[in-house]
mmCIF file of C-alpha atoms in Angstrom:
data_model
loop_
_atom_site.group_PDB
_atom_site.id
_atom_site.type_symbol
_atom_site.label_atom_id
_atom_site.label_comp_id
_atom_site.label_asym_id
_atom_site.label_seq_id
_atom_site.Cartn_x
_atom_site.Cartn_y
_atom_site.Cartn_z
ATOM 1 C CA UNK A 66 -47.017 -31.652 75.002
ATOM 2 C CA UNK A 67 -44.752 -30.886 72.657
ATOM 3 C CA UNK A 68 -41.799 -28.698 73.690
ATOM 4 C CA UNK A 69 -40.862 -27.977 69.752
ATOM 5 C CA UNK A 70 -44.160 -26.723 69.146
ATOM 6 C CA UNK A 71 -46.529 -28.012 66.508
ATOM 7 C CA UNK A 72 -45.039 -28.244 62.672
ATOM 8 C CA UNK A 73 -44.664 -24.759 61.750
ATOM 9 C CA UNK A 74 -44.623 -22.878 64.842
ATOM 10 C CA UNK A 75 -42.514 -20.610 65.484
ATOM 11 C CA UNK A 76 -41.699 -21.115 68.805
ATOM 12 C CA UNK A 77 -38.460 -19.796 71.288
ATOM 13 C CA UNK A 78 -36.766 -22.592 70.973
ATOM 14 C CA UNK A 79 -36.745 -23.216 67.036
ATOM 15 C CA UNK A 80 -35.805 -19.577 66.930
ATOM 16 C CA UNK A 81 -32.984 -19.792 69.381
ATOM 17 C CA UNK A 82 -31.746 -22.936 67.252
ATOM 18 C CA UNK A 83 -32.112 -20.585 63.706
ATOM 19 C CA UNK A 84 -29.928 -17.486 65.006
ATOM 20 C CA UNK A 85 -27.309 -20.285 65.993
ATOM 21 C CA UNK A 86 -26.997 -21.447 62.586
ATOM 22 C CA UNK A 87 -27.168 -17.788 61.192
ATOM 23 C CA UNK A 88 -24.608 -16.946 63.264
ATOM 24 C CA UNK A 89 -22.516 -20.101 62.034
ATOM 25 C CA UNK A 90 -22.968 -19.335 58.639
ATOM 26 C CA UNK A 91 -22.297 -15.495 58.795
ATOM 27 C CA UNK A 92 -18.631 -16.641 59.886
ATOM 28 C CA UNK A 93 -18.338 -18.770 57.447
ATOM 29 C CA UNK A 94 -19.399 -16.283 55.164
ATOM 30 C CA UNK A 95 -17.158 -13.547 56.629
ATOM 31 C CA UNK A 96 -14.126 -15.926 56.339
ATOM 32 C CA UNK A 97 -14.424 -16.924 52.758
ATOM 33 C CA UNK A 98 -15.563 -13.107 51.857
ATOM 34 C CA UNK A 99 -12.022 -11.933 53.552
ATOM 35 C CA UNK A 100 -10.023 -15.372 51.572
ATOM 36 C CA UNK A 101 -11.232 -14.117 48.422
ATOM 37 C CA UNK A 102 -10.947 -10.240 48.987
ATOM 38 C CA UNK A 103 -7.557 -11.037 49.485
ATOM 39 C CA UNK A 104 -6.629 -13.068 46.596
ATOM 40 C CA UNK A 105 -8.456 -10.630 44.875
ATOM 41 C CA UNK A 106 -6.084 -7.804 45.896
ATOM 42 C CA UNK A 107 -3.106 -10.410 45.086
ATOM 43 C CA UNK A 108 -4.355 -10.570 42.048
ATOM 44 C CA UNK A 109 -4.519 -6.593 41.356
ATOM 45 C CA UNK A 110 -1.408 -6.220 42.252
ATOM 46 C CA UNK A 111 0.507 -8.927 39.808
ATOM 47 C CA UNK A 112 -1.487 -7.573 37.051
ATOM 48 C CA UNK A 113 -0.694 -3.658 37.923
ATOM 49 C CA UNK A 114 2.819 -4.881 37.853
ATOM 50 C CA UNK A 115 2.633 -6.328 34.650
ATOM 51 C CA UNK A 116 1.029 -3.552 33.022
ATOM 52 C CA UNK A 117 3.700 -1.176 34.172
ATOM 53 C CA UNK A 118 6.080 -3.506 32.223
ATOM 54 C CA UNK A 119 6.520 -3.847 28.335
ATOM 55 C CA UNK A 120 3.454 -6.042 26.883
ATOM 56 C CA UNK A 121 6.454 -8.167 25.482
ATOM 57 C CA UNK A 122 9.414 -8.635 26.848
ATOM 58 C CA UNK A 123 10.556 -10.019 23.304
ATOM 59 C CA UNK A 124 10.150 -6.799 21.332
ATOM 60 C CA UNK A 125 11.882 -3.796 20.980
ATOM 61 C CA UNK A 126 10.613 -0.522 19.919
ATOM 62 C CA UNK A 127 12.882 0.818 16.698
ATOM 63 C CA UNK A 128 12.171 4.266 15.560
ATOM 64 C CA UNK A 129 11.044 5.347 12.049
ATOM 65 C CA UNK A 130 11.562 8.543 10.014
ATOM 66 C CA UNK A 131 10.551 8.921 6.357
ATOM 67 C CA UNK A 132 11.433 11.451 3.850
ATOM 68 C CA UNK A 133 9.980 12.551 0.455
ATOM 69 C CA UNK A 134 10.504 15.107 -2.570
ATOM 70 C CA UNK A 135 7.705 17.207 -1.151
ATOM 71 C CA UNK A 136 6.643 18.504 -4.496
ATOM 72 C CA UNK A 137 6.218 14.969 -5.576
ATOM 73 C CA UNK A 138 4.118 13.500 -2.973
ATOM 74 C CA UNK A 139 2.116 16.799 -1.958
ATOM 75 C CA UNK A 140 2.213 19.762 -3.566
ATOM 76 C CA UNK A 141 1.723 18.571 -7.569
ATOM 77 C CA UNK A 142 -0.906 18.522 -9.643
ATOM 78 C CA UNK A 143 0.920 15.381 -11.782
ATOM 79 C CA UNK A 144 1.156 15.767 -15.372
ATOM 80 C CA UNK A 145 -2.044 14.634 -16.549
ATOM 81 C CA UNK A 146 -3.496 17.586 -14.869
ATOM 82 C CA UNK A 147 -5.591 15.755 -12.079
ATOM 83 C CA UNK A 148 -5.242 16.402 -8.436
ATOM 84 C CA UNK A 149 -3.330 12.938 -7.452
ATOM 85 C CA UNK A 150 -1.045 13.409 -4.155
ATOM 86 C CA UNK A 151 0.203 10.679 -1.459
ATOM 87 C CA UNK A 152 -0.745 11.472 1.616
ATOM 88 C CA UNK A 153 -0.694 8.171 3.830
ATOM 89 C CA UNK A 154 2.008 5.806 4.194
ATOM 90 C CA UNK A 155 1.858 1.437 5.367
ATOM 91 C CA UNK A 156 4.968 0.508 6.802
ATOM 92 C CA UNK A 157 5.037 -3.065 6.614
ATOM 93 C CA UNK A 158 7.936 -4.892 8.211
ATOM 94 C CA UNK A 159 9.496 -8.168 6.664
ATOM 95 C CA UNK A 160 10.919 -10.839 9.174
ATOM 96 C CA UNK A 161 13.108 -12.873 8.137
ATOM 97 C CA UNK A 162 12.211 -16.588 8.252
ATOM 98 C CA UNK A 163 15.368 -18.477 9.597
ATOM 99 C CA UNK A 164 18.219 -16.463 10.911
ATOM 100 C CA UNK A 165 20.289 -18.971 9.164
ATOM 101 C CA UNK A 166 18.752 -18.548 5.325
ATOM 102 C CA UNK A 167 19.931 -16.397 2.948
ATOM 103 C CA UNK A 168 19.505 -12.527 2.888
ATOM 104 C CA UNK A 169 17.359 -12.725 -0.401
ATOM 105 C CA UNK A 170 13.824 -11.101 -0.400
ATOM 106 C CA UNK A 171 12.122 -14.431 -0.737
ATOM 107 C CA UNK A 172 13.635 -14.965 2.624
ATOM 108 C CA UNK A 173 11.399 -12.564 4.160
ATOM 109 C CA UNK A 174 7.629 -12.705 5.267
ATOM 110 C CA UNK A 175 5.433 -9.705 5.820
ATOM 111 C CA UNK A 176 4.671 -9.061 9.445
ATOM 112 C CA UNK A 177 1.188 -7.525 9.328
ATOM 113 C CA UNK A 178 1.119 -7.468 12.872
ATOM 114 C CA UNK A 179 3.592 -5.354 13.403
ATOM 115 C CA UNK A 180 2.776 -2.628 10.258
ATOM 116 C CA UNK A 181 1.431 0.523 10.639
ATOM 117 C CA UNK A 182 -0.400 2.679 8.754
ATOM 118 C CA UNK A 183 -0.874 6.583 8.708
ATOM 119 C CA UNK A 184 -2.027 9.566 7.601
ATOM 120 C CA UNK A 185 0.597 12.263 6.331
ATOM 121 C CA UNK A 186 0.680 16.215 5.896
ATOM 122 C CA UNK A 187 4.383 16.902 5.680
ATOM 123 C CA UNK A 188 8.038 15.476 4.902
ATOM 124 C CA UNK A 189 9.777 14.528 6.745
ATOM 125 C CA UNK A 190 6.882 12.297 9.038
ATOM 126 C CA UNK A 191 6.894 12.959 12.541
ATOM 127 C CA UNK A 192 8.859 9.809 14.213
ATOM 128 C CA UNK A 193 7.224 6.801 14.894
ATOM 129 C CA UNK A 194 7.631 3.512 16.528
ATOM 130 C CA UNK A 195 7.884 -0.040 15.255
ATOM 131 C CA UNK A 196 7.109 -2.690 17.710
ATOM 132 C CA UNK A 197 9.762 -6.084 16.055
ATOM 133 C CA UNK A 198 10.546 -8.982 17.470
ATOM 134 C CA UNK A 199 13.982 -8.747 19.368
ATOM 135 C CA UNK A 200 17.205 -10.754 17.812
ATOM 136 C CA UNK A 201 15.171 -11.488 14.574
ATOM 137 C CA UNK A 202 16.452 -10.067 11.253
ATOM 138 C CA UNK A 203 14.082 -7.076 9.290
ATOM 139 C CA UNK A 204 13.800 -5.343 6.260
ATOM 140 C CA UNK A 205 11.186 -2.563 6.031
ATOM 141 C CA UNK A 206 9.093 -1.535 3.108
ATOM 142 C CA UNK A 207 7.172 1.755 2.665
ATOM 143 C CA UNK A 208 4.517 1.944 0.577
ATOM 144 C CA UNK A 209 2.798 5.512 -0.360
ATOM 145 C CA UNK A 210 -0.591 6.346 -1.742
ATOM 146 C CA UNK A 211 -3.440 8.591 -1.482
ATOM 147 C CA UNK A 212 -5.610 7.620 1.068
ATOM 148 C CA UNK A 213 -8.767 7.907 -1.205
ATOM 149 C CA UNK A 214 -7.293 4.861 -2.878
ATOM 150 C CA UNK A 215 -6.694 2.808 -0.063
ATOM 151 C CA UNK A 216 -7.198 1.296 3.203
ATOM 152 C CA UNK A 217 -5.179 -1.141 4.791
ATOM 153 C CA UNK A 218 -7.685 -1.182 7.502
ATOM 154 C CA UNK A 219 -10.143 -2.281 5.230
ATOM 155 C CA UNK A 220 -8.918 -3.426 2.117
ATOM 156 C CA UNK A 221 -11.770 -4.745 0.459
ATOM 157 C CA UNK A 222 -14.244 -1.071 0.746
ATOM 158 C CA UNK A 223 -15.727 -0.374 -1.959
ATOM 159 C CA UNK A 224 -14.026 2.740 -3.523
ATOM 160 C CA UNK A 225 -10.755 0.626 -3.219
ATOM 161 C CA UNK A 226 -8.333 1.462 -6.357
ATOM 162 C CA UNK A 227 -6.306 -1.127 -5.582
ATOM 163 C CA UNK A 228 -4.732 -4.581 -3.550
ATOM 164 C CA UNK A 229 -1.544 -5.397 -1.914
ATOM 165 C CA UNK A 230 -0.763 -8.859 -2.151
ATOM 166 C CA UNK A 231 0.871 -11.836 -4.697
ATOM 167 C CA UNK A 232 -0.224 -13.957 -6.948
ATOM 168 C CA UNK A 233 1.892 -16.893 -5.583
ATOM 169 C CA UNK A 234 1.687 -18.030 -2.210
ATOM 170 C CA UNK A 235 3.597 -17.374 0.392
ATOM 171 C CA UNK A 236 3.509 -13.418 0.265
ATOM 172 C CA UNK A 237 7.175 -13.086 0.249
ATOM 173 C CA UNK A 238 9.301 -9.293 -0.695
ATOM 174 C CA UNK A 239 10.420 -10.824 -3.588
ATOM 175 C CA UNK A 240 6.592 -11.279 -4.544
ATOM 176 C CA UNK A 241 4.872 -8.574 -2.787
ATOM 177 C CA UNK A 242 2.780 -6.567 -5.533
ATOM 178 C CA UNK A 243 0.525 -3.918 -6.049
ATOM 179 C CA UNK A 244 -2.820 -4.291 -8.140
ATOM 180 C CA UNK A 245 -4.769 -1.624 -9.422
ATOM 181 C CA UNK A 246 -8.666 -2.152 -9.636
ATOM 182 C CA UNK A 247 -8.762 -0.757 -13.240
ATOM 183 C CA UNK A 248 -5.515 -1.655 -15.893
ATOM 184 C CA UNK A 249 -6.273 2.108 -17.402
ATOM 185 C CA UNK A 250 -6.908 3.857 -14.089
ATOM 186 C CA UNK A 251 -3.429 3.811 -11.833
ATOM 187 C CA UNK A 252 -3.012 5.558 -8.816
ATOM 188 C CA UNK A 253 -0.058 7.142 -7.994
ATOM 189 C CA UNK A 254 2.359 4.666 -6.175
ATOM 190 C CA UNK A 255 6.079 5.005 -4.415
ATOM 191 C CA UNK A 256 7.846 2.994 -2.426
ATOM 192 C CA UNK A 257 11.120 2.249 -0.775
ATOM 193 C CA UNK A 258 12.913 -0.202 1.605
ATOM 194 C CA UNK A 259 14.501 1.247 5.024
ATOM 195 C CA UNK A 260 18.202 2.010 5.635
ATOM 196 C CA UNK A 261 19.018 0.533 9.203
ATOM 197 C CA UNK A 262 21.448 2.594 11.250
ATOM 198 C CA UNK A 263 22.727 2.149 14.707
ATOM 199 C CA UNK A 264 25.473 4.740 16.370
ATOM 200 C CA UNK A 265 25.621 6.748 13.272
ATOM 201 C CA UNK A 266 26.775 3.668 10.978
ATOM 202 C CA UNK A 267 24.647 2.357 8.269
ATOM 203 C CA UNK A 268 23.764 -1.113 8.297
ATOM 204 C CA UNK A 269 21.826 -1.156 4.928
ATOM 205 C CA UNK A 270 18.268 -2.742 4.238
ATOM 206 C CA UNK A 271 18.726 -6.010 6.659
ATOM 207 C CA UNK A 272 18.959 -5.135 10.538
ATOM 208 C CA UNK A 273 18.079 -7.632 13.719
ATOM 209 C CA UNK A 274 15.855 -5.805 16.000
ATOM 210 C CA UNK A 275 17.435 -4.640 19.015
ATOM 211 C CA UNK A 276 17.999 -1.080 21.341
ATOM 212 C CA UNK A 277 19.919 1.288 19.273
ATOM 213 C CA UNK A 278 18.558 0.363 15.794
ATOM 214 C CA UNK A 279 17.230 3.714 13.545
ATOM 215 C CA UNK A 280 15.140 3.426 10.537
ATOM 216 C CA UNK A 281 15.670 6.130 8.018
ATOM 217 C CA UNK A 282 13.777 5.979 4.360
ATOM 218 C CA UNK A 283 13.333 7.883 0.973
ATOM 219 C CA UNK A 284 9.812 7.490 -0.963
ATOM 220 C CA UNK A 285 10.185 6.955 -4.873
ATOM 221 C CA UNK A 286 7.494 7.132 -7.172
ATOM 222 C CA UNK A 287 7.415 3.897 -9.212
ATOM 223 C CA UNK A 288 4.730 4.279 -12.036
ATOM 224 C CA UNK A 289 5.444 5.578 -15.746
ATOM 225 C CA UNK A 290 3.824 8.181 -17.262
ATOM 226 C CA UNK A 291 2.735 8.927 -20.972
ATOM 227 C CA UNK A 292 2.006 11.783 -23.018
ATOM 228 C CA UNK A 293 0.532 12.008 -26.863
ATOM 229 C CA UNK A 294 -0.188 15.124 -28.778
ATOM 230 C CA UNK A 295 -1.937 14.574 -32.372
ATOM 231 C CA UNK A 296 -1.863 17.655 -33.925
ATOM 232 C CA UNK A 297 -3.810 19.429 -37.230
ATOM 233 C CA UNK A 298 -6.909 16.495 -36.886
ATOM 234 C CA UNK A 299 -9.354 17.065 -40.125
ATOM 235 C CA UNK A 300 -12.756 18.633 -39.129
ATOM 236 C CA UNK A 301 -14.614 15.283 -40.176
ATOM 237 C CA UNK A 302 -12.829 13.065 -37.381
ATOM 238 C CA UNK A 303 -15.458 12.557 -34.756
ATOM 239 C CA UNK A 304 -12.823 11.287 -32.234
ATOM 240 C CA UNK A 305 -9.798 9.482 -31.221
ATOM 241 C CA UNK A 306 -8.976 6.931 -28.984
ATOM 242 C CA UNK A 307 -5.569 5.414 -27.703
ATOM 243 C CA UNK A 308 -5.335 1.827 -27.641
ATOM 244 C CA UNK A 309 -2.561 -0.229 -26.110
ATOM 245 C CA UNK A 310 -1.646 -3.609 -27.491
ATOM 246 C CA UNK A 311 -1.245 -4.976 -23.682
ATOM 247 C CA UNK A 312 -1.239 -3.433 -20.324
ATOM 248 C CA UNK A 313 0.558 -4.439 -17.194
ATOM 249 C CA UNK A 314 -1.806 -5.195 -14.709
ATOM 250 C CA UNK A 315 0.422 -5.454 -11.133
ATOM 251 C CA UNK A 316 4.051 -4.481 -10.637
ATOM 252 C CA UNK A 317 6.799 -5.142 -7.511
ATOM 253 C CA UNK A 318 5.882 -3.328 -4.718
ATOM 254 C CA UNK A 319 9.610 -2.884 -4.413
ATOM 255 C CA UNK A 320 10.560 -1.888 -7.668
ATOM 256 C CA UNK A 321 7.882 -1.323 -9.955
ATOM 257 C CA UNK A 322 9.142 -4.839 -12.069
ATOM 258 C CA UNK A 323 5.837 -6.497 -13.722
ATOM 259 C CA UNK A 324 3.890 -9.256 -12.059
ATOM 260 C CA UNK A 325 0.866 -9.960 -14.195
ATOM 261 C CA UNK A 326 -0.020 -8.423 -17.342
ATOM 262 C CA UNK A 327 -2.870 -8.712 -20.374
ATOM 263 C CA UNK A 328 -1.080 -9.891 -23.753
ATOM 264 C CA UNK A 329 -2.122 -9.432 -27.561
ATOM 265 C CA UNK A 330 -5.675 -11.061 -27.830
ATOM 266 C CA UNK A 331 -6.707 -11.296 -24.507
ATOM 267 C CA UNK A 332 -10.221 -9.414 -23.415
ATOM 268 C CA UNK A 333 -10.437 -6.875 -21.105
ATOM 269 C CA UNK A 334 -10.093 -2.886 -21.004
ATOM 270 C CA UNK A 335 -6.756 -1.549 -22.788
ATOM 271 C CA UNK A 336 -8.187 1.702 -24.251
ATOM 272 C CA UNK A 337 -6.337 4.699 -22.559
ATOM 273 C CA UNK A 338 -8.752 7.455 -23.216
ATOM 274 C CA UNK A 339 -11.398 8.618 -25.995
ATOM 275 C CA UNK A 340 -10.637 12.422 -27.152
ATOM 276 C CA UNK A 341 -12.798 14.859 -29.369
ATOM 277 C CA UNK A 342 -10.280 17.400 -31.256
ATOM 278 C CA UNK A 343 -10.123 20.410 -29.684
ATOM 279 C CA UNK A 344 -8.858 22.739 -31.665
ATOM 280 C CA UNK A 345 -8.200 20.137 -34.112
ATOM 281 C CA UNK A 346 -5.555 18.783 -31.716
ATOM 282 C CA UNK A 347 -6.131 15.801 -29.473
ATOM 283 C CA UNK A 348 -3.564 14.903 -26.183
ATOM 284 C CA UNK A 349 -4.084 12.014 -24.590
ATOM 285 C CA UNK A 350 -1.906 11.963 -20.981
ATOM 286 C CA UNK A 351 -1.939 8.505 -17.956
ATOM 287 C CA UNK A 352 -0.308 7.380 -16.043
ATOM 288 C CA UNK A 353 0.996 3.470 -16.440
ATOM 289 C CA UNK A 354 2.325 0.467 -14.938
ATOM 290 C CA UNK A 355 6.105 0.100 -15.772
ATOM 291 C CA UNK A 356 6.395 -2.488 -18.385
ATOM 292 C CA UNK A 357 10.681 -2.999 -18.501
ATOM 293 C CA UNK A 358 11.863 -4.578 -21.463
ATOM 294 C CA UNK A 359 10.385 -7.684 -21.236
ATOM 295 C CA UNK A 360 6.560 -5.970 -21.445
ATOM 296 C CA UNK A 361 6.915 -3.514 -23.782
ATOM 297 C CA UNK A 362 3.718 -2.427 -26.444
ATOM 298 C CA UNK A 363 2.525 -0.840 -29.533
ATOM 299 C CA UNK A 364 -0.017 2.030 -29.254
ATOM 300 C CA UNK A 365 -3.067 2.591 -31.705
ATOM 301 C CA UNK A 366 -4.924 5.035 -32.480
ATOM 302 C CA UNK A 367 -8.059 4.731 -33.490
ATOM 303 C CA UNK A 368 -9.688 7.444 -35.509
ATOM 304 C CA UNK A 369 -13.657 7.472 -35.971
ATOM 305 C CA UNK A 370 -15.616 9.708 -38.311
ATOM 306 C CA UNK A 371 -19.328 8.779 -39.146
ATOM 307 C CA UNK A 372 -19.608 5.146 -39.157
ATOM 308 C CA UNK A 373 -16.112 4.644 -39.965
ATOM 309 C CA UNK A 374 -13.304 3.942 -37.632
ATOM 310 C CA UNK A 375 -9.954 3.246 -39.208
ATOM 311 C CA UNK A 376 -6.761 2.245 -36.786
ATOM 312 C CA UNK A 377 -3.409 3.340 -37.080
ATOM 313 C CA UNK A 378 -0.280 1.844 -35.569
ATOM 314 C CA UNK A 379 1.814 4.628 -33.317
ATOM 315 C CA UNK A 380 5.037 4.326 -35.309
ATOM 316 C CA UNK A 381 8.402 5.631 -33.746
ATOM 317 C CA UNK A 382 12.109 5.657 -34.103
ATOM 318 C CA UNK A 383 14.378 3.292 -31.825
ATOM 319 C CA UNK A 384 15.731 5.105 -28.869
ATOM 320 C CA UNK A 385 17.818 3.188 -26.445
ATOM 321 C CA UNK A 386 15.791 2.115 -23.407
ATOM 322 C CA UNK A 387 12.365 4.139 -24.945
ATOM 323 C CA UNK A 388 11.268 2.062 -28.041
ATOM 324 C CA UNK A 389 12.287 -0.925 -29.959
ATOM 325 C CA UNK A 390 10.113 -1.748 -33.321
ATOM 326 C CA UNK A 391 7.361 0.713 -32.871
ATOM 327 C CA UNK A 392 7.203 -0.880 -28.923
ATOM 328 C CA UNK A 393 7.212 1.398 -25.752
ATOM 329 C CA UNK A 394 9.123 1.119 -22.509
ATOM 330 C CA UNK A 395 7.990 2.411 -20.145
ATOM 331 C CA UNK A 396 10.231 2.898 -16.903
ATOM 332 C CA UNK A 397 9.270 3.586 -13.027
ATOM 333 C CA UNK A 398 9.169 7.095 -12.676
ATOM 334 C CA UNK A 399 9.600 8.480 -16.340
ATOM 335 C CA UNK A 400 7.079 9.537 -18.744
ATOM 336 C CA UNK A 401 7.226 8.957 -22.614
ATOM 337 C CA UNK A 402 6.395 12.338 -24.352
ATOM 338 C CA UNK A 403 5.450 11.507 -28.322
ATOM 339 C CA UNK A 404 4.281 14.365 -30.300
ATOM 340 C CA UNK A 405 2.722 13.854 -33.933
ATOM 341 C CA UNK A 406 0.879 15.510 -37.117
ATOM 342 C CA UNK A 407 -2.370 13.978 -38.473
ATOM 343 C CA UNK A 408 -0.582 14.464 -41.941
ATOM 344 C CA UNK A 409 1.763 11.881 -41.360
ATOM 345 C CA UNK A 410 0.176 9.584 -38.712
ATOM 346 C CA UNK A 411 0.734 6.557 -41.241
ATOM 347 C CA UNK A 412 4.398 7.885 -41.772
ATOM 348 C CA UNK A 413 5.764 8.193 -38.142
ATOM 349 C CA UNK A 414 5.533 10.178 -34.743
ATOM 350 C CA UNK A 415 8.357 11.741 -32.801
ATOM 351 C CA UNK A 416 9.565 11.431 -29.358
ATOM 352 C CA UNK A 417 10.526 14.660 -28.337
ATOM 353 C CA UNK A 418 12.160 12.737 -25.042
ATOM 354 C CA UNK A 419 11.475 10.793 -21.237
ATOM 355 C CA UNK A 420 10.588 13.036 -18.685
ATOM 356 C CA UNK A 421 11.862 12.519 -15.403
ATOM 357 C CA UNK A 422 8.305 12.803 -13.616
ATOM 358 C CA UNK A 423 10.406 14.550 -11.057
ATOM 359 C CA UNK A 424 10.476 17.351 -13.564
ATOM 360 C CA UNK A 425 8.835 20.724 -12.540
ATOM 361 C CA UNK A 426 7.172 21.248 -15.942
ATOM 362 C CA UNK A 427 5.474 17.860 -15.598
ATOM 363 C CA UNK A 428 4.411 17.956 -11.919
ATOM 364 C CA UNK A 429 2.683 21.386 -12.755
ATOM 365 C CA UNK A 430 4.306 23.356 -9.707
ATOM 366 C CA UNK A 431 2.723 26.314 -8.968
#
């Protein structure tokens, strides 16, 4: 006989033996369930705790307010009569890269981790925060735009009129540069660098991060602006376009100062615009990259009837910081206004003056 019970019955015994062990086990189970429930609610806690604190101990939240010539950012319709406004802002904090260099811009590094970018209705912007690195010295830039132009978010979309970058490595404030898509088709650009204050005293551009800091800025527009009228055009002239004998291609974020540029033979697009007389009068008006001194250039015209196109230097007087030898400069924020007759367009055009493109009559205020 066999008190077990034959292989695979189920007998009282075997089942007394089972509910032992079950009963083991359940223990065991119940033990190790509590052990980890409570670690578990250790756990919970430290991390409630540490989200009720800062997310780093090592930054320090500096407020930011930015003002604007409201008619200049959001209210004009610019000169050349097309609907360009800035209505979103980058704020893009440079840290400085040893507390014991120099205060130069190439002594700074963008911190793209820290920049922000928004939308904007109104100046002055509603107050915002910038998360920076406690102790470490800053200078802030702004950068404005229209948000049709530009993402940060996404820089590459398609639709994108222009970068932000350098063309030397590393990406410094010094270097920092803006690049339109198209040499003939600029956006409308300003830009500043922050004033630092703490208890009511200014500390200028450089500030280390800390409680009490205040970050106070005023956007400037930094492109150039031309305007020419040719006036009393003969009935056979087809049309006429505007050449340039080299375009700036990417200027200083900071200050509008030239970073790449085409030069006299190279290829690409430098034709500014293609009129037909109206009214036997032609005005061609862009905006442009600043060119300084050191970039200046001759404008053609080129004048096409039938098959025949004949091209005509844009000659001009000297005028201190405007023209030198039949050159243009053009300057962040002014607009060359040249005004001339058909009659005498191998004799010599007239500049009837810069325009601050501040200027109500340019901005077309309504």
């Amino acid at each position: 006989m066999n008190p077990g019970g034959a292989p695979g019955c189920f007998t009282a015994r075997r089942f007394q033996n089972l509910f032992r062990a079950m009963r083991y086990k359940n223990y065991t189970y119940i033990i190790i369930c509590c052990l980890l429930g409570g670690l578990s609610v250790f756990f919970m806690q430290g991390c409630s705790k540490d989200e009720n604190e800062s997310p780093d101990k090592n930054s320090v939240a500096i407020p930011f307010n930015l003002n604007a010539n409201q008619k200049d950012l959001l209210l004009s319709s610019s000169f050349d009569n097309s609907s360009h406004t800035v209505n979103r802002i980058l704020i893009l904090p440079f840290k400085k890269t040893s507390e014991t260099a120099t205060n130069d811009d190439i002594n700074f590094v963008p911190d793209f981790t820290a920049a922000k970018q928004f939308d904007v209705s109104t100046f002055p912007t509603n107050a915002t925060m910038l998360n920076l690195t406690q102790g470490i010295s800053y200078k802030v830039m702004v950068i404005g735009y229209n948000r049709n132009d530009y993402n940060q978010s996404n820089p590459t979309a398609t639709g994108s009129r222009f970068s932000i970058g350098s063309i030397n490595n590393p990406i410094q404030l010094d270097n920092l540069h803006l690049n339109p898509t198209s040499p003939v088709s600029i956006p409308e650009f300003f830009s500043c660098v922050c004033n630092a204050q703490t208890n009511g005293s200014s500390l200028g551009a450089i500030f280390v991060a800390q409680d009490g800091i205040k970050l106070t800025g005023n956007l400037t527009r930094i492109i150039s602006g031309l305007s020419l009228e040719v006036t009393n055009i003969p009935a056979f002239v087809d049309s006429v376009t505007l050449v340039a004998e080299q375009l700036v291609t990417a200027i200083k974020a900071r200050d509008g100062v030239p970073t790449a540029w085409q030069t006299v033979g190279d290829a690409g697009n430098k034709i500014l615009g293609k009129l037909v007389p109206t009214n036997n009068t032609v005005n061609f008006n862009t905006y442009l990259l600043p060119t300084f001194d050191a970039r200046k250039t001759k404008l053609f015209l080129d004048v096409h009837y039938g098959s025949f196109t004949e091209r005509y230097m844009v000659k001009i007087p000297d005028l201190a910081d405007v023209s030198v030898s039949n050159s243009i400069i053009f300057l962040p924020n002014q607009a060359v206004n040249i005004t001339g007759d058909y009659a005498k367009i191998n004799i010599g055009f007239t500049i009837t003056g810069t325009i601050n493109l501040d200027d109500d009559a340019w901005d077309g205020i309504q």
